[in-house]
Structure formats: structure tokens, C-alpha cells
Amino acid sequence: MDAIVNDHTIRDVETLEALYGTPVGAAIAKEVDYIHPHYRKMIEASPFMAIASAGPEGLDVTPRGDPPGFVHVLDERTLAIPDRRGNNRLDTLRNILRDDRVALLFLIPGIGETLRVNGRARISIDPDLIARFPFRNTLPRSVIVVRTEAVYFQCPKALIRSELWNPDKHIDRRSLPSTGTILADITRGMMDGEAYDKAYPERLKQTIY
């Protein structure tokens, strides 16, 4: 099997570009290194983004969400992202301390285009900056500040093909294993899955912010 796979593996950029071609026109023209006013409107309309980072332990992508506009545009080259309460794994923050490169993907409900931002990040505990992000009487412990290097929109093909925003395609959560079931099986019964599922709704209310 390995021999068959290796025989059909692309190993250089020249072969890749011969297969796909190179981007032209709008695919290139849409990319800038700053936050254009049109891109700012997309950021301010977005209630959800994913942030990708890399570090010695590997790669990470985590979801971030709050009411629309939760990511602040400080100036045309700088974004500020509140680090809300989570599970304290700190995967993203640990990575940023060792490798400041990050990639952001913004989604806007009902909109096909997404917005991509690549840049360099740092972690700030500046009280004045943290004070910009109150929600439900709670402030984040830190703020991720991103200096932009590339900003551009992604065409809607992926969201059209996936029908992500089509309510008729929404999945019934009950059709998938519950979080408690997953934890119980992965830990081979060391965690009580039924108890976890029963307590989770209230725990979520108490710990979301």
C-alpha cells in the first residue's frame, strides 16, 4: 500500500502548480497586509472565528466566539481578541509564546464569504486593553494582539458545497455520541459519562464567562 501511495505523491511545487495552475486576478488582488475598511466591516459583523497556531508540541486550531464585533480593530494593522474562559489547556497561548505566527478565519452567519488573516501575535495583560472587553460583568484574563501580515476574503464555494447555513441540513445532536459518552469510552470508564452529561448544562451556564 505504501508503495502505491508514494508513487502518486506530489513532492515539489512545480508538479503541484502544473496540476492546479497558479492564482491570478482577484485571487491575488484581494490580499493586502492591512485591514481595509471593507474587511473591517466583515470582522465587526463576525461572532465566530478560529485561530490556528504552531508550537513545539504541534499544531492547534481553536474556536473563539462572542457577540458580533468581539474582535476589536485597534488600527489598520492590529486586532485584539479577548481570551475568554476555557478549559485551561492554553494550547493557543503556549504556542504564541514560542512561535508568534497565527492564522485567523472569520465566519459570518448566513454569509458565504469568510475572511482570512495571517499575522504575528502576542499576549497582553494591559489593564486598559483588557477593560475594553467586558461581557456579563466579566473581563478576559488576557488579550491576544495580532499584527496583520495578510488579510483577504475567501470565496463562498466551501460554504455553498457544505450548505453550512442551511437549517434543513442541521444535525440533531442526539444522533451523535454525547460528550459524556465520548469521555467515558476514551477513559475506559474512569469518568462517569452519564453524570457528566447530566451536570454539563448547568456547568456550562456557570462557566461560560
Short mmCIF file of C-alpha atoms in Angstrom, two decimals:
data_model
loop_
_atom_site.label_atom_id
_atom_site.label_comp_id
_atom_site.label_asym_id
_atom_site.label_seq_id
_atom_site.Cartn_x
_atom_site.Cartn_y
_atom_site.Cartn_z
CA MET A 1 0.00 0.00 0.00
CA ASP A 2 2.78 2.46 0.90
CA ALA A 3 4.48 1.91 -2.44
CA ILE A 4 1.25 2.67 -4.31
CA VAL A 5 0.63 5.83 -2.27
CA ASN A 6 4.20 7.05 -2.71
CA ASP A 7 4.00 6.58 -6.48
CA HIS A 8 1.21 9.15 -6.57
CA THR A 9 2.51 11.65 -4.05
CA ILE A 10 3.26 15.22 -5.14
CA ARG A 11 6.67 16.18 -3.78
CA ASP A 12 7.51 19.56 -5.31
CA VAL A 13 5.88 22.89 -6.06
CA GLU A 14 6.48 22.60 -9.81
CA THR A 15 4.38 19.44 -10.01
CA LEU A 16 1.69 20.97 -7.83
CA GLU A 17 1.42 24.10 -9.95
CA ALA A 18 1.40 22.07 -13.14
CA LEU A 19 -1.63 20.22 -11.81
CA TYR A 20 -3.57 23.22 -10.47
CA GLY A 21 -2.12 26.24 -12.21
CA THR A 22 -1.23 29.47 -10.41
CA PRO A 23 -3.67 32.01 -8.93
CA VAL A 24 -4.40 35.09 -11.00
CA GLY A 25 -6.66 38.12 -10.97
CA ALA A 26 -8.93 38.51 -7.97
CA ALA A 27 -7.27 35.63 -6.11
CA ILE A 28 -4.14 37.78 -5.83
CA ALA A 29 -5.62 41.29 -5.89
CA LYS A 30 -7.82 40.70 -2.82
CA GLU A 31 -4.84 40.21 -0.47
CA VAL A 32 -3.48 43.19 1.46
CA ASP A 33 -1.30 43.48 4.55
CA TYR A 34 -3.67 45.79 6.40
CA ILE A 35 -7.31 45.85 7.49
CA HIS A 36 -9.14 47.55 4.61
CA PRO A 37 -12.40 49.28 5.65
CA HIS A 38 -14.39 46.59 3.80
CA TYR A 39 -12.54 43.85 5.69
CA ARG A 40 -13.09 45.74 8.93
CA LYS A 41 -16.85 45.55 8.36
CA MET A 42 -16.58 41.78 7.98
CA ILE A 43 -14.61 41.45 11.22
CA GLU A 44 -17.10 43.61 13.08
CA ALA A 45 -20.01 41.51 11.77
CA SER A 46 -18.45 38.20 12.80
CA PRO A 47 -19.45 36.42 16.05
CA PHE A 48 -17.10 33.48 15.41
CA MET A 49 -13.52 32.85 14.37
CA ALA A 50 -10.95 30.08 14.52
CA ILE A 51 -7.33 30.76 15.39
CA ALA A 52 -4.53 28.47 14.22
CA SER A 53 -1.11 28.40 15.85
CA ALA A 54 2.00 26.24 16.00
CA GLY A 55 4.49 25.31 18.68
CA PRO A 56 7.00 22.64 19.74
CA GLU A 57 4.16 20.29 20.76
CA GLY A 58 2.45 20.62 17.38
CA LEU A 59 -0.38 22.47 15.67
CA ASP A 60 -3.59 23.84 17.13
CA VAL A 61 -6.84 25.36 15.91
CA THR A 62 -9.34 26.65 18.44
CA PRO A 63 -12.77 28.28 18.04
CA ARG A 64 -13.47 31.72 19.51
CA GLY A 65 -16.88 33.31 19.75
CA ASP A 66 -18.80 36.17 21.33
CA PRO A 67 -21.36 38.71 20.12
CA PRO A 68 -20.54 40.25 16.71
CA GLY A 69 -17.60 42.62 16.89
CA PHE A 70 -15.93 40.77 19.75
CA VAL A 71 -12.62 41.09 17.88
CA HIS A 72 -11.62 44.75 18.04
CA VAL A 73 -9.79 46.57 15.27
CA LEU A 74 -7.29 48.76 17.14
CA ASP A 75 -5.86 50.25 13.95
CA GLU A 76 -5.46 49.22 10.31
CA ARG A 77 -2.75 46.70 11.18
CA THR A 78 -3.81 45.49 14.63
CA LEU A 79 -6.54 43.21 16.00
CA ALA A 80 -7.34 42.45 19.64
CA ILE A 81 -9.02 39.18 20.66
CA PRO A 82 -10.31 38.62 24.21
CA ASP A 83 -9.22 35.29 25.67
CA ARG A 84 -12.44 34.17 27.30
CA ARG A 85 -12.76 31.44 29.89
CA GLY A 86 -11.99 27.96 28.55
CA ASN A 87 -10.61 24.62 29.68
CA ASN A 88 -7.19 26.00 30.66
CA ARG A 89 -5.31 23.77 28.23
CA LEU A 90 -3.82 27.05 26.93
CA ASP A 91 -2.79 25.42 23.65
CA THR A 92 -3.01 28.63 21.63
CA LEU A 93 -1.33 30.80 24.25
CA ARG A 94 1.51 28.34 24.81
CA ASN A 95 2.13 28.23 21.07
CA ILE A 96 2.17 32.02 20.71
CA LEU A 97 4.87 32.28 23.38
CA ARG A 98 7.14 30.02 21.31
CA ASP A 99 6.02 30.87 17.76
CA ASP A 100 4.09 34.09 17.23
CA ARG A 101 2.66 33.17 13.81
CA VAL A 102 -1.13 32.80 13.76
CA ALA A 103 -3.88 32.42 11.17
CA LEU A 104 -7.47 33.55 11.75
CA LEU A 105 -10.65 32.52 9.92
CA PHE A 106 -13.75 34.65 10.47
CA LEU A 107 -17.26 33.34 9.73
CA ILE A 108 -20.43 35.43 9.48
CA PRO A 109 -23.77 33.60 9.86
CA GLY A 110 -25.63 33.40 6.57
CA ILE A 111 -22.71 34.81 4.56
CA GLY A 112 -20.75 32.62 2.17
CA GLU A 113 -17.51 34.57 2.11
CA THR A 114 -15.09 34.10 5.00
CA LEU A 115 -12.21 36.37 5.99
CA ARG A 116 -8.66 35.14 6.50
CA VAL A 117 -5.99 36.96 8.48
CA ASN A 118 -2.37 35.89 8.87
CA GLY A 119 -0.11 37.70 11.27
CA ARG A 120 2.06 37.77 14.38
CA ALA A 121 0.52 37.55 17.83
CA ARG A 122 1.42 38.49 21.37
CA ILE A 123 -0.37 38.06 24.69
CA SER A 124 -1.22 41.26 26.57
CA ILE A 125 -2.40 41.76 30.16
CA ASP A 126 -2.54 45.55 29.80
CA PRO A 127 -5.38 46.58 32.17
CA ASP A 128 -6.58 49.30 29.79
CA LEU A 129 -6.78 46.85 26.90
CA ILE A 130 -8.49 44.15 28.96
CA ALA A 131 -11.03 46.75 30.13
CA ARG A 132 -12.23 47.11 26.52
CA PHE A 133 -13.80 43.62 26.64
CA PRO A 134 -16.42 43.43 29.40
CA PHE A 135 -19.23 40.95 28.92
CA ARG A 136 -21.74 39.84 31.54
CA ASN A 137 -19.67 41.64 34.17
CA THR A 138 -16.64 39.55 33.28
CA LEU A 139 -13.28 40.53 31.78
CA PRO A 140 -10.87 38.23 29.95
CA ARG A 141 -7.64 37.29 31.72
CA SER A 142 -5.62 38.33 28.68
CA VAL A 143 -5.96 39.67 25.16
CA ILE A 144 -4.34 38.25 22.04
CA VAL A 145 -3.00 41.12 19.94
CA VAL A 146 -2.40 40.32 16.27
CA ARG A 147 -0.29 42.39 13.89
CA THR A 148 -1.59 41.66 10.40
CA GLU A 149 0.62 40.49 7.54
CA ALA A 150 -2.03 39.23 5.09
CA VAL A 151 -5.78 39.90 5.01
CA TYR A 152 -8.16 38.62 2.33
CA PHE A 153 -11.61 37.15 1.80
CA GLN A 154 -12.23 33.55 0.80
CA CYS A 155 -14.84 32.83 -1.86
CA PRO A 156 -18.07 31.05 -0.76
CA LYS A 157 -17.56 27.74 -2.60
CA ALA A 158 -16.85 25.67 0.53
CA LEU A 159 -19.86 27.02 2.42
CA ILE A 160 -22.09 26.59 -0.61
CA ARG A 161 -20.99 22.99 -1.10
CA SER A 162 -21.36 22.18 2.60
CA GLU A 163 -24.68 24.07 2.95
CA LEU A 164 -23.39 25.16 6.34
CA TRP A 165 -26.05 27.82 6.84
CA ASN A 166 -28.95 25.72 5.54
CA PRO A 167 -31.19 24.94 8.57
CA ASP A 168 -32.61 21.93 6.75
CA LYS A 169 -29.12 20.39 6.93
CA HIS A 170 -28.64 20.92 10.66
CA ILE A 171 -27.71 17.75 12.55
CA ASP A 172 -29.72 16.55 15.53
CA ARG A 173 -27.21 16.48 18.40
CA ARG A 174 -28.83 13.30 19.66
CA SER A 175 -27.66 11.48 16.54
CA LEU A 176 -24.05 11.73 17.72
CA PRO A 177 -22.33 10.39 20.86
CA SER A 178 -22.77 12.69 23.84
CA THR A 179 -19.69 14.32 25.37
CA GLY A 180 -20.15 12.14 28.42
CA THR A 181 -20.27 9.00 26.30
CA ILE A 182 -17.09 10.02 24.50
CA LEU A 183 -15.25 10.72 27.75
CA ALA A 184 -16.43 7.50 29.38
CA ASP A 185 -15.34 5.39 26.42
CA ILE A 186 -11.99 7.11 25.90
CA THR A 187 -11.14 6.83 29.61
CA ARG A 188 -12.47 3.25 29.68
CA GLY A 189 -14.97 4.02 32.39
CA MET A 190 -12.72 6.15 34.58
CA MET A 191 -15.14 9.03 34.03
CA ASP A 192 -18.87 8.71 34.69
CA GLY A 193 -20.32 9.75 31.33
CA GLU A 194 -23.94 9.81 32.46
CA ALA A 195 -23.11 12.05 35.41
CA TYR A 196 -21.04 14.32 33.17
CA ASP A 197 -23.88 14.76 30.69
CA LYS A 198 -26.39 15.42 33.45
CA ALA A 199 -24.26 18.11 35.09
CA TYR A 200 -22.97 19.74 31.92
CA PRO A 201 -25.85 22.15 31.06
CA GLU A 202 -25.68 23.84 34.45
CA ARG A 203 -21.87 23.78 34.48
CA LEU A 204 -21.86 25.48 31.10
CA LYS A 205 -24.11 28.26 32.40
CA GLN A 206 -21.82 28.80 35.38
CA THR A 207 -18.51 28.73 33.47
CA ILE A 208 -19.18 30.22 30.03
CA TYR A 209 -17.85 33.61 31.20
#
